[in-house]
Amino acid sequence: MDTKEIKRAINDGKVVYGTSVTSISAYLPQVLKSAGLDFVFIDTEHVPRDRETLSNLCYAYRGVGLAPLVRIG
């Protein structure tokens, strides 16, 4: 799902599943997608990330079809 699909699903009363991510492992996006999740929450307020790392994380999760939701510190 992308962020628009997440928003649409919530507005339609559907359930979406996600988790908070702190790891930058290259294997995690595919593992979480295969677990049936719809989105990941990346917290940069409490777990600081530089812009390059954050960008790479977002691309990796989008690449497997998980919407990355980012909290800006």
Tab-separated table of N, CA and C in Angstrom:
chain	number	residue	atom	x	y	z
A	1	MET	N	0.843	-1.184	0.000
A	1	MET	CA	0.000	0.000	0.000
A	1	MET	C	0.883	1.240	0.000
A	2	ASP	N	0.398	2.276	-0.646
A	2	ASP	CA	1.086	3.556	-0.519
A	2	ASP	C	0.304	4.417	0.467
A	3	THR	N	0.799	5.605	0.751
A	3	THR	CA	0.171	6.433	1.794
A	3	THR	C	-1.259	6.836	1.433
A	4	LYS	N	-1.536	7.048	0.157
A	4	LYS	CA	-2.911	7.390	-0.250
A	4	LYS	C	-3.847	6.215	-0.023
A	5	GLU	N	-3.379	5.016	-0.305
A	5	GLU	CA	-4.201	3.827	-0.082
A	5	GLU	C	-4.432	3.583	1.409
A	6	ILE	N	-3.423	3.869	2.224
A	6	ILE	CA	-3.567	3.745	3.680
A	6	ILE	C	-4.652	4.697	4.167
A	7	LYS	N	-4.564	5.940	3.738
A	7	LYS	CA	-5.548	6.948	4.152
A	7	LYS	C	-6.952	6.563	3.687
A	8	ARG	N	-7.073	6.091	2.449
A	8	ARG	CA	-8.368	5.692	1.908
A	8	ARG	C	-8.935	4.514	2.700
A	9	ALA	N	-8.099	3.539	3.003
A	9	ALA	CA	-8.558	2.370	3.753
A	9	ALA	C	-9.064	2.772	5.136
A	10	ILE	N	-8.321	3.653	5.814
A	10	ILE	CA	-8.742	4.108	7.146
A	10	ILE	C	-10.061	4.868	7.061
A	11	ASN	N	-10.180	5.740	6.063
A	11	ASN	CA	-11.428	6.493	5.887
A	11	ASN	C	-12.611	5.588	5.565
A	12	ASP	N	-12.345	4.454	4.920
A	12	ASP	CA	-13.402	3.490	4.594
A	12	ASP	C	-13.699	2.531	5.744
A	13	GLY	N	-13.019	2.725	6.882
A	13	GLY	CA	-13.262	1.896	8.047
A	13	GLY	C	-12.537	0.558	8.027
A	14	LYS	N	-11.584	0.396	7.112
A	14	LYS	CA	-10.830	-0.844	7.044
A	14	LYS	C	-9.674	-0.816	8.039
A	15	VAL	N	-9.171	-1.985	8.352
A	15	VAL	CA	-8.054	-2.123	9.279
A	15	VAL	C	-6.758	-2.177	8.476
A	16	VAL	N	-5.762	-1.416	8.907
A	16	VAL	CA	-4.433	-1.487	8.315
A	16	VAL	C	-3.454	-1.865	9.414
A	17	TYR	N	-2.398	-2.571	9.031
A	17	TYR	CA	-1.435	-3.071	9.998
A	17	TYR	C	-0.052	-2.505	9.728
A	18	GLY	N	0.633	-2.149	10.805
A	18	GLY	CA	1.983	-1.631	10.672
A	18	GLY	C	2.767	-1.855	11.941
A	19	THR	N	4.014	-1.445	11.899
A	19	THR	CA	4.880	-1.575	13.060
A	19	THR	C	5.903	-0.450	13.057
A	20	SER	N	6.479	-0.193	14.206
A	20	SER	CA	7.552	0.779	14.330
A	20	SER	C	8.861	0.095	13.987
A	21	VAL	N	9.716	0.804	13.249
A	21	VAL	CA	10.975	0.236	12.789
A	21	VAL	C	12.130	1.067	13.324
A	22	THR	N	13.097	0.394	13.937
A	22	THR	CA	14.315	1.075	14.377
A	22	THR	C	15.548	0.527	13.671
A	23	SER	N	15.436	-0.639	13.065
A	23	SER	CA	16.563	-1.276	12.392
A	23	SER	C	16.741	-0.724	10.981
A	24	ILE	N	17.995	-0.687	10.520
A	24	ILE	CA	18.266	-0.282	9.142
A	24	ILE	C	18.689	-1.492	8.306
A	25	SER	N	18.355	-2.694	8.757
A	25	SER	CA	18.707	-3.916	8.051
A	25	SER	C	18.106	-3.943	6.650
A	26	ALA	N	18.894	-4.373	5.682
A	26	ALA	CA	18.430	-4.480	4.298
A	26	ALA	C	17.434	-5.621	4.119
A	27	TYR	N	17.394	-6.559	5.052
A	27	TYR	CA	16.485	-7.697	4.961
A	27	TYR	C	15.100	-7.399	5.522
A	28	LEU	N	14.999	-6.427	6.366
A	28	LEU	CA	13.755	-6.175	7.087
A	28	LEU	C	12.562	-5.792	6.198
A	29	PRO	N	12.723	-4.959	5.180
A	29	PRO	CA	11.548	-4.614	4.367
A	29	PRO	C	10.810	-5.842	3.816
A	30	GLN	N	11.529	-6.783	3.242
A	30	GLN	CA	10.885	-7.970	2.682
A	30	GLN	C	10.279	-8.850	3.768
A	31	VAL	N	10.955	-8.958	4.896
A	31	VAL	CA	10.430	-9.760	6.010
A	31	VAL	C	9.112	-9.169	6.503
A	32	LEU	N	9.062	-7.848	6.689
A	32	LEU	CA	7.839	-7.210	7.179
A	32	LEU	C	6.714	-7.278	6.154
A	33	LYS	N	7.052	-7.159	4.875
A	33	LYS	CA	6.032	-7.277	3.831
A	33	LYS	C	5.447	-8.679	3.832
A	34	SER	N	6.296	-9.691	3.972
A	34	SER	CA	5.803	-11.069	3.971
A	34	SER	C	4.983	-11.378	5.224
A	35	ALA	N	5.121	-10.542	6.264
A	35	ALA	CA	4.322	-10.713	7.480
A	35	ALA	C	2.916	-10.144	7.320
A	36	GLY	N	2.657	-9.488	6.183
A	36	GLY	CA	1.314	-8.980	5.921
A	36	GLY	C	1.067	-7.550	6.357
A	37	LEU	N	2.118	-6.801	6.643
A	37	LEU	CA	1.935	-5.419	7.078
A	37	LEU	C	1.620	-4.503	5.900
A	38	ASP	N	1.006	-3.360	6.216
A	38	ASP	CA	0.653	-2.365	5.214
A	38	ASP	C	1.565	-1.142	5.255
A	39	PHE	N	2.128	-0.851	6.437
A	39	PHE	CA	2.978	0.327	6.582
A	39	PHE	C	4.018	0.100	7.663
A	40	VAL	N	5.038	0.955	7.668
A	40	VAL	CA	6.022	0.984	8.746
A	40	VAL	C	6.101	2.411	9.264
A	41	PHE	N	6.348	2.532	10.547
A	41	PHE	CA	6.482	3.826	11.203
A	41	PHE	C	7.954	4.020	11.544
A	42	ILE	N	8.549	5.069	10.984
A	42	ILE	CA	9.957	5.368	11.233
A	42	ILE	C	10.012	6.634	12.086
A	43	ASP	N	10.485	6.495	13.302
A	43	ASP	CA	10.516	7.605	14.259
A	43	ASP	C	11.896	8.260	14.241
A	44	THR	N	11.986	9.478	13.742
A	44	THR	CA	13.275	10.176	13.749
A	44	THR	C	13.354	11.184	14.898
A	45	GLU	N	12.324	11.224	15.727
A	45	GLU	CA	12.379	12.093	16.902
A	45	GLU	C	13.186	11.424	18.011
A	46	HIS	N	12.915	10.149	18.242
A	46	HIS	CA	13.582	9.425	19.322
A	46	HIS	C	14.730	8.543	18.836
A	47	VAL	N	14.773	8.264	17.547
A	47	VAL	CA	15.848	7.478	16.941
A	47	VAL	C	16.383	8.300	15.765
A	48	PRO	N	17.323	9.201	16.038
A	48	PRO	CA	17.808	10.099	14.986
A	48	PRO	C	18.439	9.346	13.812
A	49	ARG	N	18.147	9.799	12.612
A	49	ARG	CA	18.704	9.247	11.384
A	49	ARG	C	19.163	10.412	10.520
A	50	ASP	N	20.268	10.228	9.812
A	50	ASP	CA	20.656	11.273	8.869
A	50	ASP	C	19.761	11.167	7.633
A	51	ARG	N	19.763	12.198	6.805
A	51	ARG	CA	18.856	12.252	5.653
A	51	ARG	C	19.092	11.121	4.669
A	52	GLU	N	20.353	10.761	4.457
A	52	GLU	CA	20.655	9.698	3.503
A	52	GLU	C	20.089	8.360	3.983
A	53	THR	N	20.293	8.046	5.249
A	53	THR	CA	19.781	6.795	5.795
A	53	THR	C	18.259	6.771	5.749
A	54	LEU	N	17.632	7.869	6.129
A	54	LEU	CA	16.176	7.948	6.109
A	54	LEU	C	15.638	7.787	4.689
A	55	SER	N	16.274	8.438	3.737
A	55	SER	CA	15.859	8.318	2.338
A	55	SER	C	15.981	6.873	1.860
A	56	ASN	N	17.097	6.229	2.178
A	56	ASN	CA	17.288	4.834	1.782
A	56	ASN	C	16.245	3.916	2.404
A	57	LEU	N	15.910	4.160	3.667
A	57	LEU	CA	14.869	3.367	4.325
A	57	LEU	C	13.529	3.530	3.622
A	58	CYS	N	13.178	4.766	3.314
A	58	CYS	CA	11.894	5.024	2.646
A	58	CYS	C	11.827	4.347	1.282
A	59	TYR	N	12.885	4.445	0.501
A	59	TYR	CA	12.925	3.784	-0.807
A	59	TYR	C	12.830	2.269	-0.674
A	60	ALA	N	13.508	1.706	0.308
A	60	ALA	CA	13.479	0.256	0.498
A	60	ALA	C	12.076	-0.229	0.848
A	61	TYR	N	11.403	0.478	1.749
A	61	TYR	CA	10.053	0.063	2.130
A	61	TYR	C	9.050	0.295	1.011
A	62	ARG	N	9.162	1.411	0.315
A	62	ARG	CA	8.290	1.635	-0.844
A	62	ARG	C	8.499	0.567	-1.903
A	63	GLY	N	9.747	0.152	-2.064
A	63	GLY	CA	10.085	-0.836	-3.075
A	63	GLY	C	9.404	-2.185	-2.892
A	64	VAL	N	9.072	-2.521	-1.659
A	64	VAL	CA	8.374	-3.789	-1.402
A	64	VAL	C	6.876	-3.580	-1.186
A	65	GLY	N	6.407	-2.340	-1.304
A	65	GLY	CA	4.976	-2.070	-1.187
A	65	GLY	C	4.490	-1.724	0.199
A	66	LEU	N	5.403	-1.284	1.072
A	66	LEU	CA	5.011	-0.830	2.406
A	66	LEU	C	5.134	0.686	2.463
A	67	ALA	N	4.111	1.344	2.958
A	67	ALA	CA	4.140	2.794	3.076
A	67	ALA	C	5.000	3.192	4.272
A	68	PRO	N	6.051	3.988	4.055
A	68	PRO	CA	6.829	4.472	5.196
A	68	PRO	C	6.196	5.755	5.760
A	69	LEU	N	5.812	5.732	7.021
A	69	LEU	CA	5.276	6.905	7.701
A	69	LEU	C	6.361	7.409	8.630
A	70	VAL	N	6.807	8.644	8.458
A	70	VAL	CA	7.957	9.159	9.179
A	70	VAL	C	7.547	10.254	10.141
A	71	ARG	N	7.968	10.115	11.396
A	71	ARG	CA	7.779	11.184	12.388
A	71	ARG	C	9.061	12.011	12.380
A	72	ILE	N	8.909	13.291	12.102
A	72	ILE	CA	10.036	14.204	12.060
A	72	ILE	C	10.290	14.759	13.457
A	73	GLY	N	11.537	14.746	13.867
A	73	GLY	CA	11.914	15.219	15.204
A	73	GLY	C	11.856	16.710	15.344
